[in-house]
XYZ file of C-alpha atoms in Angstrom:
735
model
C 15.808 80.095 218.762
C 14.396 82.685 221.070
C 10.956 83.271 222.507
C 7.876 81.203 222.572
C 9.399 77.730 222.644
C 6.096 76.098 223.678
C 7.375 72.816 225.093
C 4.668 71.475 227.405
C 5.939 69.821 230.526
C 4.278 69.172 233.868
C 1.089 67.707 235.195
C 0.358 70.818 237.211
C 0.773 72.757 233.985
C -2.770 71.998 232.932
C -4.473 72.534 236.251
C -6.807 75.528 236.395
C -5.660 77.511 239.392
C -8.302 78.682 241.793
C -6.340 81.799 242.801
C -8.378 83.016 245.726
C -6.046 85.873 246.557
C -8.365 88.724 245.652
C -11.611 90.338 246.564
C -11.104 93.056 243.974
C -13.960 93.629 241.546
C -13.414 93.928 237.810
C -16.340 95.626 236.155
C -15.029 97.947 233.438
C -17.541 97.927 230.534
C -14.646 98.125 228.046
C -13.437 94.533 227.541
C -9.884 95.505 226.565
C -9.449 97.729 229.607
C -10.945 95.089 231.863
C -8.553 92.466 230.474
C -5.559 94.733 230.968
C -6.580 95.444 234.557
C -7.345 91.800 235.353
C -4.180 90.328 233.836
C -1.822 92.844 235.422
C -3.440 92.223 238.823
C -3.227 88.422 238.540
C 0.416 88.634 237.465
C 1.382 90.843 240.378
C -0.378 88.583 242.869
C 0.306 85.135 241.461
C 3.539 85.120 239.434
C 6.535 83.359 240.963
C 8.741 86.421 240.539
C 6.553 89.422 239.610
C 8.287 92.292 237.870
C 7.942 95.913 238.859
C 5.815 97.645 236.247
C 8.028 100.701 235.906
C 9.773 102.756 233.227
C 12.226 99.955 232.445
C 9.346 97.514 232.014
C 7.594 100.094 229.823
C 10.617 100.417 227.534
C 10.780 96.642 227.063
C 7.074 96.414 226.166
C 7.533 99.328 223.767
C 10.438 97.687 221.912
C 8.912 94.217 221.812
C 5.440 95.246 220.646
C 6.759 97.269 217.722
C 9.205 94.505 216.817
C 6.429 91.915 217.109
C 4.286 93.758 214.571
C 7.084 94.693 212.182
C 10.113 92.419 212.764
C 11.606 92.978 209.292
C 11.038 96.747 209.408
C 8.975 96.727 206.233
C 5.959 98.732 207.424
C 6.768 101.476 209.924
C 8.736 104.557 208.927
C 11.337 106.318 211.062
C 8.809 109.134 211.562
C 6.320 106.631 213.013
C 8.910 105.391 215.496
C 9.705 108.959 216.489
C 6.013 109.544 217.167
C 5.669 106.283 219.132
C 8.776 106.986 221.211
C 7.020 109.535 223.446
C 5.264 106.542 225.026
C 8.469 104.604 225.679
C 8.402 105.200 229.431
C 4.659 105.803 229.789
C 3.248 102.329 229.103
C 3.657 101.308 232.751
C 1.430 104.230 233.789
C -1.033 103.394 231.022
C -1.286 99.790 232.264
C -2.061 101.000 235.770
C -4.618 103.517 234.489
C -6.182 101.192 231.887
C -5.128 103.645 229.204
C -4.795 102.198 225.683
C -3.380 105.275 223.928
C -0.079 103.615 222.930
C -1.767 100.487 221.625
C -4.377 102.457 219.699
C -1.787 104.671 218.027
C 0.461 101.789 216.961
C -2.464 99.626 215.869
C -4.009 102.363 213.719
C -0.669 103.308 212.157
C 0.176 99.686 211.417
C -3.082 99.265 209.503
C -2.313 102.441 207.537
C 1.152 101.197 206.620
C -0.211 97.825 205.560
C -2.563 99.594 203.164
C 0.433 101.498 201.763
C 2.337 98.262 201.215
C -0.615 96.693 199.422
C -0.001 99.297 196.697
C 3.773 98.745 196.619
C 4.244 95.046 196.025
C 1.991 94.613 192.937
C 3.796 97.515 191.258
C 7.248 96.130 192.105
C 6.344 92.630 190.933
C 4.947 93.891 187.625
C 8.469 94.557 186.315
C 11.222 91.947 185.679
C 14.146 91.698 188.096
C 17.722 91.880 186.844
C 19.471 88.882 188.392
C 22.732 89.654 186.542
C 23.299 92.738 188.684
C 25.883 92.452 191.475
C 23.742 93.035 194.566
C 23.305 91.611 198.053
C 20.639 91.859 200.746
C 21.391 92.092 204.459
C 19.013 89.922 206.481
C 20.249 91.149 209.863
C 16.909 92.834 210.498
C 17.624 93.556 214.157
C 20.310 96.054 213.164
C 18.435 97.483 210.209
C 17.234 101.073 210.538
C 13.679 102.106 209.660
C 13.040 103.623 206.238
C 12.910 107.420 206.324
C 10.461 107.843 203.439
C 7.934 106.010 201.296
C 10.526 105.989 198.510
C 13.071 104.258 200.731
C 10.420 101.830 201.981
C 9.537 100.916 198.401
C 13.228 100.302 197.636
C 13.426 98.017 200.671
C 10.381 96.062 199.529
C 11.829 95.820 196.026
C 15.010 94.254 197.373
C 13.110 91.857 199.645
C 10.785 90.846 196.806
C 13.785 90.317 194.543
C 15.185 87.955 197.183
C 11.890 86.056 197.399
C 11.568 85.854 193.623
C 15.192 84.736 193.216
C 14.529 81.738 195.439
C 11.532 80.710 193.326
C 13.394 81.445 190.085
C 16.289 79.236 191.161
C 13.885 76.366 191.903
C 12.246 76.741 188.480
C 15.590 76.843 186.648
C 16.853 73.773 188.507
C 13.587 71.930 187.876
C 13.798 72.700 184.164
C 17.404 71.465 184.021
C 16.345 68.224 185.685
C 13.368 67.763 183.374
C 15.675 68.224 180.386
C 17.634 65.271 181.825
C 14.420 63.267 182.187
C 14.134 63.875 185.931
C 10.802 65.273 187.121
C 9.971 67.134 190.292
C 7.160 64.656 190.878
C 9.618 61.787 190.665
C 11.767 63.548 193.202
C 9.196 64.812 195.612
C 5.820 63.138 195.368
C 7.119 59.738 196.417
C 7.127 59.919 200.171
C 9.986 57.434 200.361
C 12.220 59.389 197.992
C 15.290 61.256 199.100
C 15.598 65.006 199.453
C 14.682 67.374 196.633
C 18.318 68.356 196.187
C 19.538 64.761 195.917
C 16.909 62.652 194.139
C 17.549 61.860 190.512
C 14.917 59.475 189.266
C 13.994 59.094 185.606
C 10.497 59.926 184.471
C 8.362 56.784 184.481
C 4.804 58.068 184.234
C 3.180 58.070 180.818
C 0.573 60.536 182.057
C 3.038 63.409 182.523
C 2.316 66.526 180.517
C 4.651 67.000 177.517
C 7.685 68.943 178.624
C 8.172 72.256 176.854
C 11.228 74.228 177.964
C 10.586 77.844 178.855
C 12.895 80.772 178.364
C 14.658 82.253 181.388
C 12.469 85.331 180.997
C 9.350 83.162 181.228
C 10.687 81.405 184.316
C 11.497 84.758 185.932
C 7.977 85.967 185.207
C 6.467 82.825 186.710
C 8.586 83.280 189.844
C 7.286 86.855 190.211
C 3.707 85.694 189.718
C 4.161 83.078 192.445
C 5.618 85.687 194.800
C 2.682 87.995 194.119
C 0.171 85.204 194.618
C 1.690 84.393 198.006
C 1.500 88.015 199.127
C -2.061 88.319 197.823
C -3.000 85.351 199.988
C -1.126 86.781 202.984
C -2.977 90.087 202.802
C -6.246 88.226 202.304
C -5.528 86.510 205.622
C -4.787 89.814 207.345
C -8.094 91.296 206.159
C -9.856 88.901 208.520
C -7.867 90.041 211.542
C -9.738 92.184 214.007
C -8.654 94.657 216.647
C -9.015 91.958 219.321
C -6.399 89.819 217.548
C -3.845 92.609 217.713
C -4.817 93.415 221.280
C -4.080 89.804 222.225
C -0.588 90.331 220.755
C -0.208 93.459 222.904
C -1.311 91.598 226.042
C 1.154 88.815 225.312
C 3.925 91.344 224.866
C 3.156 92.599 228.376
C 2.885 89.208 230.091
C 5.962 87.747 228.374
C 8.067 90.464 229.982
C 7.552 88.516 233.216
C 9.072 85.362 231.706
C 8.884 83.517 228.363
C 6.483 80.813 229.573
C 3.833 83.220 230.839
C 1.271 83.737 228.064
C -2.200 85.108 227.548
C -4.601 82.760 225.757
C -7.446 84.451 223.923
C -10.452 82.060 223.818
C -9.499 80.374 220.500
C -5.887 79.960 221.683
C -7.083 78.351 224.913
C -9.067 75.819 222.898
C -5.992 74.981 220.819
C -3.896 74.669 223.978
C -6.399 72.247 225.512
C -6.366 70.225 222.307
C -2.567 69.984 222.367
C -2.560 68.910 225.990
C -5.134 66.212 225.246
C -2.691 64.574 222.862
C -5.148 64.765 219.960
C -2.582 66.122 217.524
C -3.423 66.141 213.824
C -1.599 67.356 210.747
C 2.134 66.699 210.350
C 2.873 66.301 214.072
C 5.229 69.223 214.615
C 5.089 72.341 216.782
C 5.966 75.617 215.128
C 7.264 78.988 216.235
C 7.410 82.280 214.351
C 10.622 84.266 214.620
C 10.803 87.454 212.596
C 8.875 86.409 209.482
C 9.932 82.778 209.447
C 8.047 79.683 210.670
C 10.455 77.299 212.432
C 9.934 73.728 213.616
C 10.583 73.698 217.366
C 9.443 70.193 218.247
C 8.776 66.943 216.413
C 5.941 65.033 218.085
C 6.956 61.426 218.700
C 4.807 59.096 216.633
C 3.510 61.810 214.324
C 3.823 61.946 210.513
C 6.879 64.242 210.570
C 8.567 61.940 213.079
C 7.779 58.843 211.028
C 8.931 60.455 207.778
C 12.379 61.317 209.203
C 12.437 64.196 206.715
C 12.352 67.244 208.978
C 14.020 68.149 212.250
C 13.986 70.770 214.956
C 15.429 74.014 213.594
C 14.154 73.569 210.026
C 12.350 76.601 208.556
C 9.196 76.074 206.481
C 9.284 78.467 203.525
C 6.382 77.259 201.349
C 3.385 74.915 201.531
C 1.748 73.096 198.610
C -1.403 70.980 198.780
C -1.504 67.786 196.729
C -4.261 69.170 194.488
C -2.487 72.472 193.850
C 0.058 73.299 191.193
C 1.973 76.036 192.985
C 3.275 76.325 196.509
C 2.224 79.189 198.773
C 4.955 81.110 200.567
C 4.313 81.368 204.318
C 7.148 83.819 204.940
C 5.563 86.737 206.781
C 2.303 84.902 207.373
C 0.650 84.749 210.821
C 1.531 81.458 212.460
C -2.136 80.503 212.893
C -2.718 81.000 209.178
C 0.417 79.039 208.292
C -0.736 76.182 210.501
C -4.104 76.129 208.699
C -2.268 75.524 205.422
C 0.015 72.857 206.869
C -2.740 70.956 208.674
C -5.294 68.942 206.801
C -7.361 65.750 206.712
C -5.742 62.444 207.598
C -4.294 60.727 204.530
C -3.756 63.862 202.441
C -0.264 64.883 201.372
C 1.384 68.246 201.861
C 4.648 69.401 200.287
C 6.798 71.625 202.490
C 9.645 73.653 201.064
C 12.172 73.497 203.891
C 15.270 75.510 204.631
C 17.143 72.801 206.468
C 19.218 73.288 209.600
C 22.368 73.178 207.459
C 21.063 75.936 205.161
C 20.169 73.782 202.150
C 16.661 74.005 200.690
C 14.583 70.973 199.735
C 10.991 69.838 199.262
C 9.537 67.311 201.718
C 6.300 65.408 201.104
C 4.499 64.347 204.284
C 1.230 62.435 204.568
C -0.939 63.976 207.257
C -2.169 61.789 210.068
C -2.975 61.782 213.752
C -0.153 61.239 216.228
C 0.239 57.607 217.183
C 0.260 57.833 220.956
C 1.836 54.402 221.216
C 5.084 55.866 219.931
C 5.203 58.324 222.817
C 5.402 55.448 225.302
C 8.533 53.867 226.735
C 10.107 51.183 224.571
C 13.147 48.997 225.138
C 15.783 47.137 223.184
C 18.224 44.447 224.114
C 21.886 45.178 223.230
C 24.526 42.502 222.730
C 28.253 43.232 222.630
C 30.979 40.628 222.887
C 28.716 38.154 224.678
C 27.646 40.788 227.196
C 24.057 41.922 227.486
C 22.766 45.448 228.083
C 19.382 47.131 227.995
C 18.203 50.419 226.496
C 14.938 52.149 227.382
C 13.825 55.092 225.264
C 11.415 57.470 227.008
C 10.032 60.178 224.655
C 8.062 61.964 227.413
C 6.872 61.660 231.013
C 3.286 60.749 230.184
C 0.367 59.927 232.438
C -3.380 59.479 232.250
C -4.982 62.717 233.440
C -8.141 60.893 234.506
C -6.427 58.044 236.323
C -2.700 58.150 237.139
C -2.643 54.409 237.844
C -4.154 53.581 234.456
C -0.899 54.059 232.554
C 2.107 56.273 233.147
C 5.772 56.540 232.256
C 7.004 55.231 235.622
C 5.009 51.987 235.570
C 5.968 51.371 231.941
C 9.682 51.961 232.613
C 9.468 49.575 235.561
C 7.898 46.885 233.335
C 10.653 47.292 230.745
C 13.372 47.031 233.395
C 11.891 43.811 234.739
C 11.652 42.375 231.209
C 15.260 43.323 230.469
C 16.394 41.776 233.747
C 14.721 38.525 232.750
C 16.953 38.490 229.665
C 20.105 38.910 231.740
C 20.718 42.657 231.423
C 24.091 43.697 232.917
C 23.728 47.456 232.502
C 20.971 49.932 231.541
C 20.892 52.963 229.230
C 17.954 55.337 229.804
C 17.569 57.552 226.738
C 16.008 60.954 227.537
C 17.201 62.743 224.398
C 14.555 65.047 222.900
C 12.312 64.385 225.916
C 10.619 67.720 226.679
C 9.187 66.562 230.020
C 5.673 65.863 231.237
C 4.423 64.687 234.596
C 6.499 65.676 237.620
C 5.146 62.744 239.592
C 6.369 60.199 237.051
C 9.864 61.733 237.170
C 9.945 61.240 240.953
C 8.599 57.703 240.630
C 11.166 56.744 237.978
C 13.993 58.076 240.153
C 12.663 55.787 242.869
C 13.293 52.755 240.654
C 17.048 53.320 241.075
C 17.415 54.476 244.696
C 16.021 53.194 247.967
C 14.415 56.287 249.479
C 15.059 59.991 249.501
C 14.446 63.444 248.016
C 14.288 63.762 244.237
C 13.418 67.425 243.593
C 12.613 70.608 245.505
C 9.753 72.856 244.402
C 9.622 76.492 245.532
C 6.554 78.757 245.468
C 5.372 81.752 247.490
C 8.457 81.649 249.690
C 7.907 77.994 250.621
C 9.919 74.989 249.512
C 8.504 71.480 249.255
C 10.750 68.435 248.941
C 9.297 65.705 246.736
C 10.614 62.304 247.751
C 10.697 58.710 246.693
C 9.105 56.901 249.631
C 9.188 53.384 248.179
C 12.156 51.397 249.488
C 12.087 49.007 246.517
C 15.055 49.302 244.132
C 14.044 47.815 240.784
C 17.470 48.227 239.134
C 20.633 48.339 241.225
C 23.123 47.766 238.410
C 25.165 50.177 236.243
C 23.088 53.058 234.852
C 23.783 55.620 232.114
C 21.377 58.418 231.127
C 21.551 60.010 227.653
C 20.477 63.658 227.272
C 20.744 66.478 224.747
C 19.844 70.172 224.443
C 16.165 69.264 223.999
C 15.936 67.230 227.218
C 13.861 69.525 229.406
C 11.973 69.953 232.665
C 11.035 66.502 234.036
C 13.968 65.009 232.079
C 16.253 67.442 233.841
C 14.749 66.616 237.235
C 15.430 62.899 236.786
C 18.910 63.346 235.290
C 19.885 65.867 237.981
C 18.741 63.604 240.816
C 20.645 60.614 239.432
C 23.727 62.804 238.985
C 23.528 64.252 242.504
C 23.202 60.771 243.986
C 26.047 59.587 241.737
C 23.636 56.852 240.756
C 24.040 57.341 236.983
C 26.576 58.817 234.600
C 25.052 61.479 232.351
C 26.231 61.481 228.726
C 25.255 63.994 226.071
C 25.234 67.701 225.287
C 27.180 70.273 227.270
C 23.958 70.997 229.111
C 20.256 70.219 228.854
C 17.524 72.712 227.925
C 17.433 74.587 231.238
C 13.714 74.966 232.013
C 13.320 74.966 235.774
C 9.877 76.555 236.106
C 6.277 75.354 236.491
C 3.202 76.984 234.949
C -0.474 76.922 235.906
C -3.327 77.817 233.557
C -5.753 80.277 235.140
C -9.267 80.844 233.844
C -9.717 84.624 233.836
C -13.512 84.358 233.860
C -13.604 83.228 237.494
C -13.286 86.815 238.778
C -16.230 88.169 236.847
C -19.553 87.820 238.636
C -21.600 89.456 235.927
C -19.932 89.251 232.569
C -21.691 90.490 229.461
C -18.409 90.790 227.554
C -17.972 87.146 226.588
C -15.116 84.744 227.267
C -12.034 86.504 228.659
C -9.615 83.651 227.909
C -6.931 82.332 230.235
C -3.477 83.120 231.543
C -0.675 80.562 231.646
C 1.525 81.809 234.462
C 4.796 80.714 236.029
C 4.089 79.939 239.667
C 6.869 77.604 240.845
C 10.533 76.834 240.359
C 12.484 73.575 240.522
C 15.664 72.917 242.444
C 17.926 69.907 242.530
C 18.443 68.020 245.761
C 21.890 69.675 245.937
C 20.144 73.084 246.003
C 21.002 74.240 242.485
C 18.274 75.276 240.061
C 17.892 73.608 236.671
C 16.796 77.022 235.351
C 19.147 78.227 232.574
C 21.951 75.920 233.757
C 20.105 72.700 232.970
C 22.041 69.545 233.773
C 25.678 69.487 232.713
C 26.689 66.120 231.293
C 29.427 64.159 233.038
C 30.726 63.222 229.588
C 30.109 65.839 226.892
C 29.445 64.638 223.344
C 28.591 67.377 220.815
C 25.737 67.118 218.344
C 24.461 69.346 215.553
C 22.636 71.618 218.026
C 25.781 72.352 220.053
C 26.354 75.871 218.750
C 22.890 77.162 217.912
C 20.442 78.963 220.182
C 17.980 76.389 221.391
C 17.754 76.468 225.192
C 16.019 78.438 227.917
C 19.055 80.726 228.133
C 18.287 81.886 224.588
C 14.799 83.168 225.422
C 13.935 86.750 226.156
C 13.294 87.447 229.844
C 14.061 84.029 231.370
C 13.973 83.748 235.147
C 17.494 83.694 236.626
C 19.500 80.789 237.961
C 19.787 80.664 241.738
C 20.364 78.215 244.580
C 18.639 77.212 247.785
C 19.728 74.978 250.638
C 20.416 71.376 249.705
C 18.056 68.644 250.853
C 19.460 65.937 253.117
C 20.613 63.011 251.020
C 23.517 60.601 250.772
C 25.159 59.576 247.528
C 24.734 56.036 246.266
C 27.627 53.829 247.318
C 27.133 50.932 244.915
C 30.006 51.853 242.520
C 33.732 51.526 243.172
C 35.019 53.439 240.125
C 32.413 56.113 239.320
C 34.866 59.006 238.805
C 37.448 56.811 237.053
C 34.826 55.668 234.559
C 33.953 59.288 233.698
C 37.626 60.103 233.081
C 38.056 57.034 230.856
C 35.045 58.075 228.794
C 36.321 61.638 228.429
C 39.681 60.289 227.230
C 37.957 58.113 224.620
C 35.868 61.033 223.402
C 38.913 63.283 223.062
C 40.401 60.799 220.575
C 37.185 59.959 218.712
C 37.360 61.002 215.041
C 33.615 60.570 214.496
C 32.910 62.957 217.356
C 35.306 65.491 215.858
C 33.385 65.277 212.574
C 30.073 65.840 214.400
C 31.590 68.882 216.123
C 32.806 70.255 212.768
C 29.305 69.761 211.349
C 27.794 71.642 214.304
C 30.239 74.525 213.806
C 29.505 74.568 210.058
C 25.772 74.766 210.736
C 26.315 77.623 213.186
C 28.440 79.538 210.657
C 25.806 79.161 207.929
C 23.028 80.319 210.252
C 25.056 83.384 211.203
C 25.486 84.545 207.610
C 23.630 87.819 207.082
C 24.530 88.735 203.494
C 22.673 86.955 200.678
C 23.611 87.338 197.030
C 20.893 88.590 194.672
C 23.007 87.787 191.619
C 21.720 84.521 190.177
C 25.097 83.039 189.276
C 26.574 83.886 192.685
C 23.428 82.651 194.474
C 23.520 79.352 192.553
C 27.245 78.920 193.161
C 26.764 79.390 196.899
C 24.018 76.753 197.005
C 26.186 74.310 195.039
C 29.130 75.043 197.329
C 26.980 74.235 200.372
C 25.895 70.952 198.814
C 29.519 70.013 198.211
C 30.585 71.074 201.699
C 27.894 68.967 203.352
C 29.064 65.817 201.562
C 32.005 65.506 203.924
C 29.515 65.048 206.753
C 27.816 62.076 205.066
C 29.989 59.786 207.165
C 27.991 60.828 210.226
C 24.920 59.015 208.867
C 26.975 56.078 207.615
C 28.493 55.284 211.015
C 28.202 51.726 212.358
C 28.659 51.100 216.089
C 28.757 47.301 215.590
C 26.200 46.700 218.344
C 23.361 44.214 217.969
C 19.859 45.408 218.891
C 16.920 43.079 219.453
C 13.342 43.486 220.595
C 12.261 41.682 223.746
C 10.351 38.378 223.439
C 6.945 39.870 224.262
C 7.335 42.428 221.483
C 8.714 39.886 219.026
C 5.507 37.908 219.520
C 3.414 41.025 218.884
C 5.343 41.795 215.703
C 4.291 38.491 214.160
C 0.749 39.865 214.113
C 1.585 43.554 213.672
C 3.719 44.293 210.621
C 3.578 48.046 211.321
C 5.149 47.549 214.733
C 7.761 45.311 213.142
C 8.722 48.021 210.647
C 8.881 50.668 213.387
C 11.268 48.572 215.464
C 13.422 47.756 212.443
C 13.760 51.454 211.744
C 14.523 52.218 215.377
C 17.190 49.507 215.567
C 18.713 50.720 212.303
C 19.021 54.229 213.762
C 20.451 52.847 217.003
C 23.107 50.955 215.024
C 24.384 54.332 213.740
C 24.267 55.969 217.177
C 27.695 56.581 218.669
C 26.140 58.052 221.831
C 24.592 54.670 222.601
C 27.919 53.055 221.754
C 29.726 55.186 224.321
C 26.971 54.545 226.864
C 27.671 50.807 226.493
C 31.426 51.423 226.939
C 30.667 53.288 230.167
C 28.433 50.458 231.391
C 31.281 48.047 230.693
C 33.670 50.206 232.737
C 31.345 50.720 235.695
C 32.029 48.151 238.391
C 29.766 47.459 241.300
C 30.926 47.193 244.882
C 29.957 43.584 245.401
C 29.592 44.097 249.125
C 27.256 47.065 248.698
C 25.686 46.292 245.338
C 22.110 47.461 245.395
C 22.474 48.936 248.846
C 21.583 52.558 249.383
C 22.325 54.420 252.575
C 19.286 55.452 254.553
C 18.165 58.928 253.644
C 17.115 61.290 256.359
C 14.080 63.362 255.583
C-alpha cells in the first residue's frame, strides 16, 4: 500500500503556520504560474528536509505524473511517451521559470487519448466475449509497456474489458445458480446482519419477490457487458466535468509529494474536505480510501463508524462496485476518480449502500452497510476488567490520541486513560494492558501526558526542526500506575502511538507485544494557507499546503521514521507480509539518529528481560500463531499473483479453490482464550439505561475472548514481578 496513506496524527498538524520567512512578492497574473512559484518557494524555505530541484527531481516528477494520469497504460501510446521524454530532465528548469510546457503537452494529449477511448469501449462491448477461450491477463501494470498503435491499444482495452465483464458474468451465473436453489441475492446481502455474499445460503422468504425466470448463459453474458458499459459511461460522464485546474492540482501534488509522502497541495475544495475530516464530522460509511492504480482501497476504518460497527470490511479491502438501495445494478468504480467514488459511497444517514469488495484474502463478496455519522464516543478510551485464575488484570483500549481543539482540559485521551486506570485500581487490578493496535495517532501532548502516568519525571520524545531539537518532558511527579504494564501494537499503530510505545520501551517500563514493527511515521506536518502571501489577489482562493516541518526522535536518539517501534515479543497478524507502513511509501524521509536525551531506565522490575524470553519461547511453540502466520503468507501470495484467467471455467475453479483454502483458517476466528471480560461498575450502571452501549460492550468482549494477543499480554503480566523494595519508584531524571 504505497502513497497517500492519509492517516491524520498530531495536534500541530492542523495549525495554520504563519511562515514569516519571506518578503518575496507573488504577483503573476496567471494563477497556475503563481501557484507553482509560491509552492516551490514555500517548500524550499519551510520543508524539514527540502529536496534539490534538479534533473533527478525532474525525472521523478516526469515518471510519477504520467503514471498518475495513466497507471494502467490504457491511454497513452509509446509515441506519446517518446514525445514527452524530451522534458524528462527539464521540469526542474520549468518549475524555476514558471514554465508549464510539459504539463500543457501531457494534459492536452491525455484529453485527446480519452476521446479516442470513448470510441473504443462501446464498440468492444457491443460484441459477445468468448469465455471458453484459454486466455490470461497480466495485471502487473508497472512492467507493462505502452501500446505502439491504436490497434494494439484497442486490443488491450478488449482484454481489460473482458476481465471486467468476466467478473460480472461470474456473479450473475452464481446468483442464478443460487436462485435455482431457492437462495436469493437479497436474502444473502440485503440483511445487514447476514454473512458474506460467498457464504450466506438463506432460503427465499419474501412473497413479494419477482418470479424467477432463468436466463441463458448468452443472456447473462450480455447483461454483464451492458453493466460494464454502463459503468464506463458513468465514469466518462464524471470526467467531462473535470477542468484544467483539477489536472493542474494533480501536477502540483506530483511535485510536492517528491519531497515526502505527507506533503500535499490542497486545492480549495480539498482543503474544505480536510478541515471536515479533522473536525471529526465524518459521514458515510466511516472509512478512509486511497486510490492505487485504478483501484479504490480502504486504508483506515474510523472507530465508531458504520464500517467499524458492521465488522464487514477491513483495511486492505478493495471496493470494486457500489450499489444504492434504490438501484438495480451496481456501478463499477474501477478507474474512477477517488472523489467521484466517494460521492457514490457517501450518502444520507440511514440509507444503505452495497459494496462489492475484493477482500484482503482475494475473495469477492457483497457487503451491505447502513450509512451514518461516526459515533465519537467509540473513539474514546474504554476499559475492561480481566479475570484469570482468581487474578485480576485491566485492559484499556485507546483508538486515538484525541483532544478538544478549543479546550485541551475539556476532554482528552490522557485524562480519560487516567480515569480508567484509577477505576481499574479500585477493582484490584494487578497488571495493565494498554491496547494501541490500529491507533493512528493524534495529539502529541496527550502522548506525553499518558507516558507521565507510568513514570515519575523525564523526557518522552524529542522533536527536531530547523536544526533545533526540543525535548518534550513529563514534568508531573505523580505515577498513577506503578504495576506491570504491557502495550499492544500492530502495523497500523502510528505516530503518537509510536511515541508512547517507544518511550515506555526505552525506559523499560512496559513490554511491547505485537507486529514486527509499527507503522514508522516519525514526521509532523503543518497546514499553511497559501493566500497569506498575496496582498492583492484577484485570482481567488489559492488553497493550502500541508508540509512536513518536524521529525520525531525517541529519548534514546533513534527516529521512529521508517523503523517504527520494534516489538519486544513479535506476534504476526494478517498484515505481516503486505505493504502497509511508511517504508512502503514513495519518497519517505530517511531514518536517522540524534543524541539521546538524559534519562534513566525504570527500576521497578526484577525480571524484565527474563519475561520477554519466556514470552518468545511460548510464541515459538504456539500452534494458533503458526496458523495466523500461514494465513498472512497466504494473503501475501494471493496479492502477488499477476496472471488472471479469462477462461470462465478456470476463473471459477480458482475462486472455488480460494474459498476452500481459506476454510483452514476458520480456526483463527473460532479461537477461545478462556479469559473473562467484564465492564467496570460505572459502565454496568450506564448499560442498564443504554441498551446500545450494552450491545457494543458485549461485542467488544466477544472479540476480546478470541484475541490471543490479549491472552499473551496477560501471561506476560503474570510473569512480570515487581521489585518490592523499589516498586513504583523511579530514579530522578536529569533534564
